[in-house]
């Protein structure tokens, strides 16, 4: 198909509406946030218009550095776990009959209708001493006494993986359902066991899909701020929790804005780095 | 017994019987084509030989050893898929050496074997290329080389040439046959193209509706088809419904056909005459009479359609033996009984 570059303003007309929406709902709020991050905080008040770097300076400390590192690490861990579970699962799902697939996908979609609050409190019940899963383990004779499994890092991780897994599956599904199984069969005729064929044919062929999914889950997990508070200890709080705390409870908008801008920049840098490394590998292959 | 033996193979998908009671012996080193229309079960049969499908009944033996329950990756075979399925993330050399890597062959062994195979398929120096940089014919060769990397006992190809254009396909048919003869490897090719089967095969296995209709040499399949299905599927033919008259002679549309014998237990049969065996003569001298309804002059051959009491018969002649006829002419059609086959089913 021949594509010609748009010639006149008229040719760009279809873009006006989405561009307008993007400006109103993304560019303006984000621009405002960047502006606010340079404002001077009024203790006891709100803020005054100014251009200072103090908000960023305050952020550049070991304390916030550790929290930033923890937040990024947690998001990376969640995305890796999600993709490792969802990739084989989704592949097996695409091999099922149509009815089985629809049933699973409806179930997975229904998880998306749950709010973060409900997910958080549900898991806190499951992990509790009085009504949690440890009671079942005691009944089965595996454990001696029931105990609470939260607050803990494991509890935060479990709930975040639970929340992100449906997204992961839904992002992987279209790519995997189109995958040509001839690749796996031909590998088997050359002596590769089914598991080996999956690992050294399916995974490399789907490398770009995996990379894109990892980034999507990473960004999704980075925004989580309720689950760490409900299921974790203060040391498991993410930067998103601190941003909320500063913005809502401390009324320190400029500092919250500075942290948010920093988080966005670091995320973008990480995503860019991932694509760069991924792209290089592809060029080399 | 050396070679591949299929005994009583049956495959059901739910209530659908894809392959039914297949008995076949493929001698070692021979080239067999499974030929049939789409949906006749030929690909399913090949996939069962490869272990990608399990037969519902029956056994598959290689050199007398039963391999029916052995998974694909433990059978020593090479297979080329219709889609070729070359790994897009690997270079040509890495594609070819995949099976060697799985076996844990050393880098040196891999390199030597890859060079050998590249020479075999006339693609020396292409090892470092990406698969996407190859033409259709080159990909075809790479897929063949990859399947042959471990020098398997059995070489299976599923419609391997269907993606190529007509000219290239004909070249590859010859090349594939020559390669097979050079290596002496037992080869089974699935195809729906009878010309391809005739070009390459020692044994053509014609399949229809899940069953083997005939397994024989290409010439025998063409000259002595077992039934009307085979006669009709292999090449063009005239199928004449025959009746038996009161005195026991074969009759076609009211014409007695001397020299044509119908087994006494049958009341009717079908006579198969190849178009090149049917000759146009003067009206009085033919076995049957008819009127020319169409002439198709293709340059190298001329097809003449003759209508005999509502049935249309086709003849093929070359320009040299041209009998000058045109549409509307009353002509006679003659044939030698030895060139015809009486089919009773």
Coordinates of C-alpha atoms in Angstrom, one line a residue:
Chain A
X1 CA 0.0 0.0 0.0
X2 CA 1.3 3.4 -0.9
X3 CA 1.4 6.0 2.0
X4 CA 1.7 9.6 1.2
X5 CA 2.7 12.2 3.8
X6 CA -0.2 14.4 5.0
X7 CA -0.3 17.5 2.7
X8 CA -2.5 20.1 4.4
X9 CA -3.8 21.0 7.8
X10 CA -7.0 19.1 6.7
X11 CA -5.1 15.8 6.5
X12 CA -4.1 16.2 10.1
X13 CA -7.7 16.8 11.2
X14 CA -8.3 13.2 12.5
X15 CA -5.5 13.8 15.0
X16 CA -7.0 16.9 16.6
X17 CA -9.4 15.2 18.9
X18 CA -6.9 12.7 20.4
X19 CA -4.3 15.4 20.6
X20 CA -6.6 17.7 22.5
X21 CA -7.5 14.9 25.0
X22 CA -3.8 14.1 25.4
X23 CA -3.1 17.8 26.1
X24 CA -5.9 18.3 28.6
X25 CA -5.6 15.1 30.5
X26 CA -1.9 14.4 30.3
X27 CA 0.4 17.2 29.2
X28 CA -1.2 20.0 31.3
X29 CA -1.4 17.9 34.5
X30 CA 2.1 16.6 34.1
X31 CA 3.4 20.1 33.2
X32 CA 1.7 21.4 36.3
X33 CA 3.4 18.8 38.4
X34 CA 6.8 19.6 37.0
X35 CA 6.2 23.3 37.7
X36 CA 5.0 22.6 41.3
X37 CA 8.1 20.5 41.9
X38 CA 10.1 23.7 41.7
X39 CA 7.8 25.8 43.9
X40 CA 8.6 26.8 47.5
X41 CA 6.7 25.1 50.2
X42 CA 4.8 27.2 52.8
X43 CA 4.8 25.5 56.1
X44 CA 1.3 25.5 57.5
X45 CA 0.1 26.8 54.2
X46 CA 0.4 25.4 50.7
X47 CA 3.1 26.7 48.3
X48 CA 4.3 29.9 46.7
X49 CA 5.3 30.2 43.1
X50 CA 9.1 30.1 42.9
X51 CA 12.0 28.3 41.2
X52 CA 14.0 26.4 43.7
X53 CA 15.8 23.1 43.6
X54 CA 15.4 22.4 47.4
X55 CA 12.7 19.7 46.8
X56 CA 15.1 17.7 44.6
X57 CA 18.0 18.3 47.0
X58 CA 16.0 16.9 49.8
X59 CA 15.2 13.8 47.8
X60 CA 18.9 13.1 47.1
X61 CA 19.6 11.4 50.4
X62 CA 20.4 7.8 51.4
X63 CA 16.9 7.4 52.9
X64 CA 15.0 8.2 49.8
X65 CA 17.6 6.5 47.6
X66 CA 17.0 3.3 49.5
X67 CA 13.2 3.6 49.1
X68 CA 13.6 4.4 45.4
X69 CA 15.9 1.3 45.0
X70 CA 13.4 -0.8 46.9
X71 CA 10.5 0.4 44.8
X72 CA 12.3 -0.3 41.5
X73 CA 13.5 -3.7 42.8
X74 CA 10.1 -4.7 43.8
X75 CA 8.6 -3.7 40.5
X76 CA 11.3 -5.6 38.6
X77 CA 10.7 -8.7 40.8
X78 CA 6.9 -8.5 40.3
X79 CA 7.3 -8.2 36.5
X80 CA 9.8 -11.1 36.3
X81 CA 7.6 -13.4 38.5
X82 CA 4.5 -12.5 36.6
X83 CA 6.0 -13.2 33.1
X84 CA 7.6 -16.4 34.3
X85 CA 4.3 -17.7 35.5
X86 CA 2.1 -16.2 32.8
X87 CA 4.2 -17.1 29.8
X88 CA 4.0 -20.9 30.1
X89 CA 0.4 -20.6 31.5
X90 CA -0.8 -18.6 28.6
X91 CA 1.0 -20.9 26.1
X92 CA -0.8 -23.9 27.6
X93 CA -4.1 -21.9 27.6
X94 CA -3.8 -21.2 23.9
X95 CA -3.5 -25.0 23.3
X96 CA -6.8 -25.7 25.0
X97 CA -10.2 -25.9 23.3
X98 CA -12.1 -22.7 22.6
X99 CA -14.5 -23.2 25.4
X100 CA -11.8 -23.8 28.0
X101 CA -10.0 -20.6 26.8
X102 CA -13.1 -18.5 27.1
X103 CA -13.8 -19.8 30.6
X104 CA -10.3 -19.0 31.8
X105 CA -10.2 -15.6 30.1
X106 CA -13.5 -14.6 31.7
X107 CA -12.2 -15.6 35.1
X108 CA -9.0 -13.7 34.6
X109 CA -10.9 -10.6 33.4
X110 CA -13.1 -10.7 36.5
X111 CA -10.0 -10.3 38.7
X112 CA -9.4 -7.0 36.9
X113 CA -12.8 -5.7 38.3
X114 CA -11.5 -6.0 41.8
X115 CA -10.1 -2.8 43.4
X116 CA -6.7 -2.7 45.0
X117 CA -8.4 -2.2 48.3
X118 CA -10.4 -5.4 48.1
X119 CA -7.4 -7.4 46.9
X120 CA -5.3 -6.0 49.8
X121 CA -7.8 -6.8 52.5
X122 CA -8.6 -10.2 51.0
X123 CA -5.0 -11.2 51.1
X124 CA -4.7 -9.8 54.7
X125 CA -7.5 -12.2 55.7
X126 CA -5.9 -15.1 53.9
X127 CA -2.5 -14.3 55.6
X128 CA -4.1 -13.7 59.0
X129 CA -3.5 -15.9 62.1
X130 CA -7.2 -16.2 63.0
X131 CA -8.8 -17.0 59.6
X132 CA -5.8 -17.5 57.3
X133 CA -4.4 -20.4 55.3
X134 CA -2.0 -21.4 58.2
X135 CA -5.1 -22.8 59.9
X136 CA -5.6 -25.2 57.0
X137 CA -1.9 -26.2 57.2
X138 CA -2.4 -26.9 61.0
X139 CA -5.5 -29.0 60.3
X140 CA -3.5 -30.9 57.7
X141 CA -0.7 -31.5 60.3
X142 CA 1.9 -29.6 58.3
X143 CA 2.2 -26.8 60.9
X144 CA 2.0 -26.8 64.7
X145 CA 0.3 -23.5 65.4
X146 CA -1.5 -21.0 63.2
X147 CA 0.5 -17.8 62.7
X148 CA 0.1 -14.6 60.8
X149 CA 2.0 -14.3 57.5
X150 CA 1.8 -10.6 57.3
X151 CA 3.0 -7.9 57.5
X152 CA 5.9 -9.2 55.4
X153 CA 7.7 -8.7 52.1
X154 CA 6.3 -12.1 50.9
X155 CA 2.8 -10.9 51.5
X156 CA 3.3 -7.7 49.6
X157 CA 4.9 -9.6 46.7
X158 CA 2.2 -12.2 46.6
X159 CA -0.6 -9.7 46.4
X160 CA 1.1 -7.6 43.8
X161 CA 1.8 -10.6 41.6
X162 CA -1.8 -11.6 42.0
X163 CA -2.9 -8.1 40.9
X164 CA -0.6 -7.9 37.9
X165 CA -0.9 -11.4 36.6
X166 CA -4.2 -10.9 34.7
X167 CA -2.7 -8.0 32.9
X168 CA 0.3 -10.1 32.0
X169 CA -1.8 -12.9 30.6
X170 CA -4.0 -10.6 28.6
X171 CA -1.0 -8.9 27.1
X172 CA 0.7 -12.2 26.2
X173 CA -2.4 -13.9 24.9
X174 CA -2.7 -12.3 21.4
X175 CA 1.0 -13.0 20.6
X176 CA 1.0 -16.6 21.9
X177 CA -2.3 -17.6 20.3
X178 CA -0.8 -16.7 16.9
X179 CA 2.4 -18.6 17.5
X180 CA 3.1 -21.2 14.9
X181 CA 3.5 -24.6 16.7
X182 CA 5.5 -25.9 13.7
X183 CA 8.5 -24.3 15.4
X184 CA 8.1 -26.6 18.4
X185 CA 7.3 -29.7 16.4
X186 CA 10.3 -29.2 14.1
X187 CA 12.5 -28.9 17.2
X188 CA 11.1 -32.1 18.5
X189 CA 11.9 -33.9 15.2
X190 CA 15.5 -32.8 15.7
X191 CA 15.7 -34.4 19.1
X192 CA 14.6 -31.6 21.5
X193 CA 12.3 -32.7 24.3
X194 CA 9.1 -30.7 24.6
X195 CA 10.4 -28.6 27.5
X196 CA 13.7 -28.0 25.8
X197 CA 11.9 -27.0 22.5
X198 CA 9.8 -24.5 24.6
X199 CA 12.9 -23.0 26.2
X200 CA 15.2 -22.6 23.2
X201 CA 12.7 -22.0 20.4
X202 CA 9.5 -20.5 21.9
X203 CA 11.1 -18.2 24.3
X204 CA 13.7 -16.7 21.9
X205 CA 11.2 -16.3 19.1
X206 CA 8.8 -14.5 21.5
X207 CA 11.6 -12.3 22.9
X208 CA 10.1 -9.0 21.9
X209 CA 6.7 -10.0 23.3
X210 CA 8.4 -10.9 26.6
X211 CA 10.3 -7.7 26.8
X212 CA 7.2 -5.6 26.1
X213 CA 5.3 -7.4 28.7
X214 CA 8.0 -7.1 31.3
X215 CA 8.0 -3.3 30.8
X216 CA 4.3 -3.1 31.0
X217 CA 4.1 -5.1 34.3
X218 CA 7.0 -3.1 35.7
X219 CA 5.3 0.2 35.1
X220 CA 2.1 -1.2 36.5
X221 CA 3.7 -2.5 39.7
X222 CA 5.6 0.8 40.2
X223 CA 2.3 2.6 40.8
X224 CA 1.2 0.3 43.6
X225 CA 0.8 2.1 46.9
X226 CA -2.1 0.5 48.8
X227 CA -0.8 -3.1 48.9
X228 CA 2.6 -2.3 50.5
X229 CA 0.7 -0.3 53.2
X230 CA -1.9 -3.0 53.9
X231 CA 0.4 -6.0 53.8
X232 CA 3.9 -4.7 54.5
X233 CA 5.9 -3.1 57.2
X234 CA 7.2 0.5 56.8
X235 CA 10.4 -0.8 55.3
X236 CA 8.3 -2.3 52.5
X237 CA 6.7 0.9 51.6
X238 CA 7.3 2.0 48.1
X239 CA 8.1 5.5 46.8
X240 CA 4.4 5.8 45.7
X241 CA 3.4 5.4 49.4
X242 CA 5.7 8.2 50.4
X243 CA 4.5 10.4 47.6
X244 CA 0.9 9.9 48.7
X245 CA 2.0 10.6 52.3
X246 CA 3.7 13.9 51.4
X247 CA 1.0 15.0 49.1
X248 CA -2.1 14.2 51.2
X249 CA -1.0 14.0 54.9
X250 CA 2.0 16.4 55.0
X251 CA 0.5 18.8 52.5
X252 CA 3.9 19.1 50.9
X253 CA 2.9 19.3 47.3
X254 CA 6.2 20.5 45.9
X255 CA 8.2 17.7 47.5
X256 CA 5.6 15.1 46.4
X257 CA 5.8 16.5 42.9
X258 CA 9.6 16.4 42.8
X259 CA 9.5 12.7 43.9
X260 CA 6.9 11.8 41.3
X261 CA 8.9 13.5 38.5
X262 CA 12.0 11.7 39.6
X263 CA 10.2 8.4 39.6
X264 CA 8.9 9.0 36.1
X265 CA 12.4 9.9 34.9
X266 CA 14.0 6.9 36.5
X267 CA 11.3 4.6 35.0
X268 CA 11.7 6.1 31.6
X269 CA 15.5 5.6 31.8
X270 CA 15.1 2.0 32.8
X271 CA 12.6 1.3 30.0
X272 CA 14.9 3.0 27.6
X273 CA 17.8 0.9 28.8
X274 CA 15.9 -2.3 28.5
X275 CA 14.9 -1.5 24.9
X276 CA 18.4 -0.5 24.0
X277 CA 19.9 -3.7 25.4
X278 CA 17.1 -5.8 23.7
X279 CA 17.5 -4.0 20.4
X280 CA 21.3 -4.6 20.4
X281 CA 20.8 -8.3 21.1
X282 CA 18.4 -8.5 18.2
X283 CA 20.8 -6.8 15.9
X284 CA 23.5 -9.2 16.9
X285 CA 21.4 -12.3 16.5
Chain B
X1 CA 12.8 -56.6 7.7
X2 CA 14.6 -53.4 6.9
X3 CA 12.9 -50.1 6.1
X4 CA 9.6 -48.8 7.5
X5 CA 6.6 -50.9 8.0
X6 CA 3.1 -49.6 8.8
X7 CA 0.7 -52.2 10.0
X8 CA -3.0 -51.7 10.5
X9 CA -2.7 -48.0 11.2
X10 CA -5.9 -46.2 12.1
X11 CA -6.4 -42.7 13.4
X12 CA -9.6 -41.2 14.7
X13 CA -10.2 -37.6 15.6
X14 CA -13.4 -37.8 17.7
X15 CA -15.9 -39.6 15.4
X16 CA -13.9 -38.7 12.2
X17 CA -11.7 -41.5 10.8
X18 CA -8.7 -39.7 9.3
X19 CA -6.6 -42.8 8.4
X20 CA -8.1 -46.3 8.1
X21 CA -6.3 -49.6 8.1
X22 CA -3.1 -48.5 6.4
X23 CA -0.7 -51.3 5.5
X24 CA 2.5 -50.3 3.9
X25 CA 6.1 -51.4 3.6
X26 CA 8.7 -48.9 2.6
X27 CA 12.0 -50.6 1.6
X28 CA 15.2 -49.1 2.9
X29 CA 16.6 -46.4 0.7
X30 CA 13.4 -45.9 -1.3
X31 CA 11.6 -42.7 -2.1
X32 CA 7.8 -42.8 -1.4
X33 CA 5.3 -40.2 -2.2
X34 CA 2.0 -40.1 -0.3
X35 CA -0.4 -38.6 -2.9
X36 CA -4.0 -37.6 -2.6
X37 CA -6.5 -34.8 -2.5
X38 CA -6.6 -32.5 0.6
X39 CA -8.2 -34.2 3.6
X40 CA -7.3 -37.7 2.5
X41 CA -5.2 -38.4 5.6
X42 CA -1.8 -38.2 4.0
X43 CA -0.4 -35.6 6.3
X44 CA -1.9 -37.3 9.4
X45 CA -0.1 -40.5 8.3
X46 CA 3.2 -38.7 8.0
X47 CA 2.7 -37.1 11.4
X48 CA 2.1 -40.5 12.9
X49 CA 5.3 -41.8 11.3
X50 CA 7.1 -38.8 12.9
X51 CA 5.4 -39.4 16.3
X52 CA 3.6 -36.0 16.3
X53 CA 0.3 -37.9 16.4
X54 CA -0.4 -41.2 18.0
X55 CA -2.3 -43.8 16.0
X56 CA -5.5 -45.0 17.5
X57 CA -4.7 -48.5 16.3
X58 CA -1.8 -50.3 14.6
X59 CA 2.0 -50.2 14.8
X60 CA 4.9 -48.5 13.2
X61 CA 8.1 -50.4 12.8
X62 CA 11.6 -49.3 11.6
X63 CA 13.9 -52.2 10.7
X64 CA 11.5 -54.5 12.5
X65 CA 11.6 -52.6 15.8
X66 CA 8.3 -51.2 17.0
X67 CA 8.6 -47.4 17.5
X68 CA 4.9 -46.6 17.9
X69 CA 5.2 -45.5 21.6
X70 CA 8.5 -43.7 21.2
X71 CA 8.2 -39.9 21.4
X72 CA 9.3 -37.8 18.4
X73 CA 12.5 -36.5 19.9
X74 CA 13.8 -40.1 20.4
X75 CA 13.0 -41.3 16.9
X76 CA 15.9 -40.8 14.5
X77 CA 14.3 -38.8 11.8
X78 CA 14.5 -35.6 9.9
X79 CA 11.4 -33.7 8.9
X80 CA 10.7 -30.7 6.6
X81 CA 7.4 -28.9 7.4
X82 CA 5.2 -27.3 4.8
X83 CA 5.8 -23.9 6.6
X84 CA 9.6 -24.9 6.7
X85 CA 9.6 -23.4 10.3
X86 CA 13.2 -22.1 10.1
X87 CA 14.0 -20.5 13.4
X88 CA 13.9 -16.8 12.7
X89 CA 16.2 -16.0 15.7
X90 CA 19.1 -18.1 14.4
X91 CA 21.5 -17.8 11.4
X92 CA 21.5 -20.3 8.6
X93 CA 24.4 -22.2 10.2
X94 CA 22.8 -22.2 13.6
X95 CA 19.5 -23.5 12.1
X96 CA 21.4 -26.3 10.5
X97 CA 23.4 -27.2 13.6
X98 CA 20.4 -27.1 15.9
X99 CA 20.0 -30.9 16.1
X100 CA 23.8 -31.3 16.7
X101 CA 23.7 -28.8 19.6
X102 CA 20.8 -30.7 21.1
X103 CA 23.0 -33.8 20.9
X104 CA 25.9 -31.9 22.6
X105 CA 28.2 -32.0 19.6
X106 CA 31.4 -30.0 19.9
X107 CA 31.8 -26.6 18.2
X108 CA 34.3 -28.2 15.7
X109 CA 32.0 -31.1 14.9
X110 CA 29.1 -28.7 14.3
X111 CA 31.2 -26.5 12.1
X112 CA 32.5 -29.4 9.9
X113 CA 29.0 -30.8 9.5
X114 CA 27.4 -27.4 8.7
X115 CA 30.0 -26.8 6.0
X116 CA 29.3 -30.3 4.5
X117 CA 25.6 -29.7 4.5
X118 CA 25.9 -26.2 3.0
X119 CA 28.1 -27.7 0.2
X120 CA 25.5 -30.4 -0.3
X121 CA 22.7 -27.9 -0.9
X122 CA 24.9 -25.6 -2.9
X123 CA 24.8 -22.7 -0.4
X124 CA 28.5 -22.5 0.6
X125 CA 29.3 -19.3 2.3
X126 CA 25.7 -18.6 3.4
X127 CA 26.2 -19.8 7.0
X128 CA 26.2 -16.4 8.6
X129 CA 23.2 -15.0 6.8
X130 CA 19.9 -14.5 8.6
X131 CA 17.0 -16.7 7.5
X132 CA 15.1 -13.5 6.4
X133 CA 17.8 -12.7 3.9
X134 CA 17.2 -15.9 1.9
X135 CA 15.0 -16.5 -1.1
X136 CA 12.2 -19.1 -1.1
X137 CA 14.3 -21.7 -2.8
X138 CA 17.3 -21.1 -0.5
X139 CA 15.1 -21.4 2.6
X140 CA 13.8 -24.7 1.2
X141 CA 17.3 -26.0 0.9
X142 CA 18.2 -24.9 4.4
X143 CA 15.2 -26.7 5.8
X144 CA 16.3 -29.8 4.0
X145 CA 19.9 -29.5 5.2
X146 CA 18.7 -28.9 8.8
X147 CA 16.6 -32.1 8.7
X148 CA 19.5 -34.1 7.4
X149 CA 22.0 -32.8 10.0
X150 CA 22.0 -36.0 12.0
X151 CA 22.0 -38.4 9.0
X152 CA 18.6 -39.8 10.0
X153 CA 17.2 -43.2 9.1
X154 CA 14.1 -41.6 7.8
X155 CA 13.5 -38.4 5.9
X156 CA 10.0 -37.0 6.0
X157 CA 8.7 -34.0 4.0
X158 CA 5.2 -32.5 4.3
X159 CA 4.3 -30.7 1.1
X160 CA 7.8 -29.3 1.0
X161 CA 7.7 -27.5 -2.3
X162 CA 4.2 -26.0 -2.2
X163 CA 5.4 -22.5 -1.4
X164 CA 7.6 -22.2 -4.4
X165 CA 6.6 -21.0 -7.8
X166 CA 6.1 -23.5 -10.6
X167 CA 9.5 -23.2 -12.3
X168 CA 11.5 -23.4 -9.1
X169 CA 9.3 -26.3 -7.9
X170 CA 10.1 -28.4 -10.9
X171 CA 13.9 -27.7 -10.4
X172 CA 13.7 -28.6 -6.7
X173 CA 11.8 -31.8 -7.5
X174 CA 14.7 -33.0 -9.6
X175 CA 17.3 -31.8 -7.1
X176 CA 15.5 -33.4 -4.2
X177 CA 15.4 -36.7 -6.0
X178 CA 19.1 -36.5 -6.9
X179 CA 19.9 -35.7 -3.3
X180 CA 18.0 -38.6 -2.0
X181 CA 19.7 -41.0 -4.5
X182 CA 23.1 -39.7 -3.5
X183 CA 22.4 -40.2 0.2
X184 CA 20.3 -43.4 -0.2
X185 CA 18.1 -42.3 2.6
X186 CA 14.5 -43.7 3.1
X187 CA 12.3 -40.7 2.2
X188 CA 8.6 -40.1 2.4
X189 CA 7.1 -37.0 0.8
X190 CA 3.5 -35.9 1.2
X191 CA 2.1 -34.1 -1.8
X192 CA -1.1 -33.4 -3.6
X193 CA 0.8 -32.7 -6.9
X194 CA 0.8 -35.9 -9.0
X195 CA 3.4 -34.5 -11.3
X196 CA 5.7 -34.0 -8.3
X197 CA 5.0 -37.6 -7.2
X198 CA 5.7 -39.0 -10.7
X199 CA 9.0 -37.1 -10.9
X200 CA 10.5 -38.1 -7.6
X201 CA 9.0 -41.4 -6.3
X202 CA 10.0 -45.0 -6.5
X203 CA 6.7 -45.9 -5.0
X204 CA 3.6 -43.7 -5.3
X205 CA 1.0 -44.3 -2.6
X206 CA -2.4 -42.9 -3.7
X207 CA -4.6 -42.2 -0.7
X208 CA -8.3 -41.3 -0.7
X209 CA -10.7 -41.0 2.2
X210 CA -8.1 -42.2 4.7
X211 CA -7.2 -45.4 2.9
X212 CA -4.5 -46.5 0.5
X213 CA -6.1 -46.9 -2.9
X214 CA -3.0 -48.1 -4.6
X215 CA 0.8 -48.3 -3.9
X216 CA 3.0 -49.0 -6.9
X217 CA 5.6 -47.5 -9.2
X218 CA 4.6 -44.3 -11.0
X219 CA 4.3 -46.0 -14.4
X220 CA 2.1 -48.8 -13.0
X221 CA -0.1 -46.3 -11.2
X222 CA -0.6 -44.5 -14.5
X223 CA -0.9 -47.5 -16.7
X224 CA -2.7 -49.9 -14.4
X225 CA -4.8 -47.8 -11.9
X226 CA -6.5 -50.0 -9.4
X227 CA -9.8 -48.2 -9.4
X228 CA -11.6 -45.2 -10.8
X229 CA -10.4 -43.0 -8.0
X230 CA -6.8 -43.6 -8.9
X231 CA -7.4 -43.4 -12.6
X232 CA -9.2 -40.1 -12.3
X233 CA -6.7 -38.6 -9.8
X234 CA -3.5 -39.5 -11.6
X235 CA -3.4 -37.6 -14.9
X236 CA -6.3 -37.0 -17.2
X237 CA -8.4 -40.0 -18.3
X238 CA -11.6 -40.8 -20.0
X239 CA -13.8 -42.9 -17.8
X240 CA -16.4 -44.8 -19.9
X241 CA -19.3 -46.5 -18.0
X242 CA -19.7 -50.0 -19.5
X243 CA -22.7 -52.3 -19.6
X244 CA -22.9 -55.9 -20.5
X245 CA -25.2 -56.9 -23.3
X246 CA -27.2 -60.1 -23.8
X247 CA -24.3 -61.9 -25.5
X248 CA -21.8 -60.9 -22.8
X249 CA -20.0 -58.1 -24.6
X250 CA -19.0 -54.7 -23.2
X251 CA -21.2 -51.9 -24.4
X252 CA -20.7 -48.1 -24.2
X253 CA -23.5 -45.8 -25.2
X254 CA -24.9 -48.5 -27.5
X255 CA -21.6 -49.3 -29.2
X256 CA -20.1 -52.8 -28.7
X257 CA -16.5 -52.6 -27.8
X258 CA -14.7 -55.7 -29.1
X259 CA -11.7 -56.9 -27.1
X260 CA -12.8 -55.4 -23.8
X261 CA -13.5 -58.2 -21.3
X262 CA -15.6 -57.6 -18.2
X263 CA -15.2 -60.2 -15.4
X264 CA -18.2 -62.5 -15.7
X265 CA -19.5 -61.8 -12.2
X266 CA -19.9 -58.1 -13.0
X267 CA -22.9 -56.6 -14.8
X268 CA -21.1 -53.3 -15.4
X269 CA -17.7 -51.7 -15.1
X270 CA -15.7 -48.5 -16.0
X271 CA -13.2 -48.3 -18.9
X272 CA -10.3 -46.0 -18.4
X273 CA -8.6 -44.7 -21.6
X274 CA -5.9 -42.1 -21.4
X275 CA -6.5 -39.2 -23.8
X276 CA -3.2 -40.0 -25.7
X277 CA -4.5 -43.6 -26.3
X278 CA -7.7 -42.4 -27.9
X279 CA -7.3 -41.8 -31.7
X280 CA -9.4 -39.7 -34.0
X281 CA -10.2 -41.5 -37.3
X282 CA -12.7 -41.4 -40.0
X283 CA -16.3 -41.8 -38.9
X284 CA -16.7 -45.4 -40.1
X285 CA -13.3 -46.7 -38.8
X286 CA -13.7 -45.9 -35.1
X287 CA -15.1 -48.1 -32.4
X288 CA -17.5 -45.2 -31.5
X289 CA -18.7 -42.2 -33.3
X290 CA -19.2 -38.7 -32.2
X291 CA -19.1 -35.0 -33.0
X292 CA -16.2 -32.6 -32.2
X293 CA -17.4 -30.1 -29.6
X294 CA -14.2 -28.2 -28.8
X295 CA -10.5 -28.0 -29.9
X296 CA -7.9 -26.6 -27.5
X297 CA -4.6 -26.0 -29.2
X298 CA -1.9 -25.6 -26.6
X299 CA 1.0 -25.4 -29.1
X300 CA 2.8 -28.5 -27.9
X301 CA -0.3 -30.6 -27.7
X302 CA -3.9 -30.4 -29.1
X303 CA -6.8 -31.5 -27.0
X304 CA -9.9 -32.4 -28.9
X305 CA -13.3 -32.9 -27.1
X306 CA -15.6 -35.4 -28.8
X307 CA -19.2 -35.8 -27.8
X308 CA -20.6 -39.3 -28.0
X309 CA -24.3 -39.6 -27.2
X310 CA -24.0 -36.9 -24.5
X311 CA -20.7 -38.2 -23.0
X312 CA -17.6 -36.1 -23.7
X313 CA -14.3 -37.9 -24.4
X314 CA -11.0 -36.2 -24.6
X315 CA -8.1 -37.0 -26.9
X316 CA -4.6 -35.5 -27.0
X317 CA -2.4 -35.4 -30.1
X318 CA 0.7 -33.6 -31.0
X319 CA 0.8 -31.1 -33.9
X320 CA 2.9 -33.6 -36.0
X321 CA 0.2 -36.2 -36.0
X322 CA -2.5 -33.6 -36.4
X323 CA -5.7 -34.9 -37.7
X324 CA -7.3 -31.9 -39.1
X325 CA -10.7 -31.6 -37.4
X326 CA -12.8 -28.7 -36.3
X327 CA -15.8 -28.1 -34.2
X328 CA -18.9 -29.8 -35.6
X329 CA -17.0 -32.5 -37.5
X330 CA -18.4 -36.1 -37.3
X331 CA -15.5 -38.3 -36.4
X332 CA -14.7 -41.9 -35.2
X333 CA -12.7 -42.7 -32.1
X334 CA -10.4 -45.7 -32.1
X335 CA -8.3 -47.4 -29.4
X336 CA -6.3 -50.5 -28.8
X337 CA -7.8 -52.7 -26.0
X338 CA -4.3 -53.3 -24.5
X339 CA -4.0 -49.6 -23.7
X340 CA -7.3 -49.6 -21.7
X341 CA -8.0 -50.7 -18.2
X342 CA -11.3 -52.2 -17.1
X343 CA -12.1 -51.0 -13.6
X344 CA -14.7 -52.9 -11.6
X345 CA -14.9 -50.5 -8.7

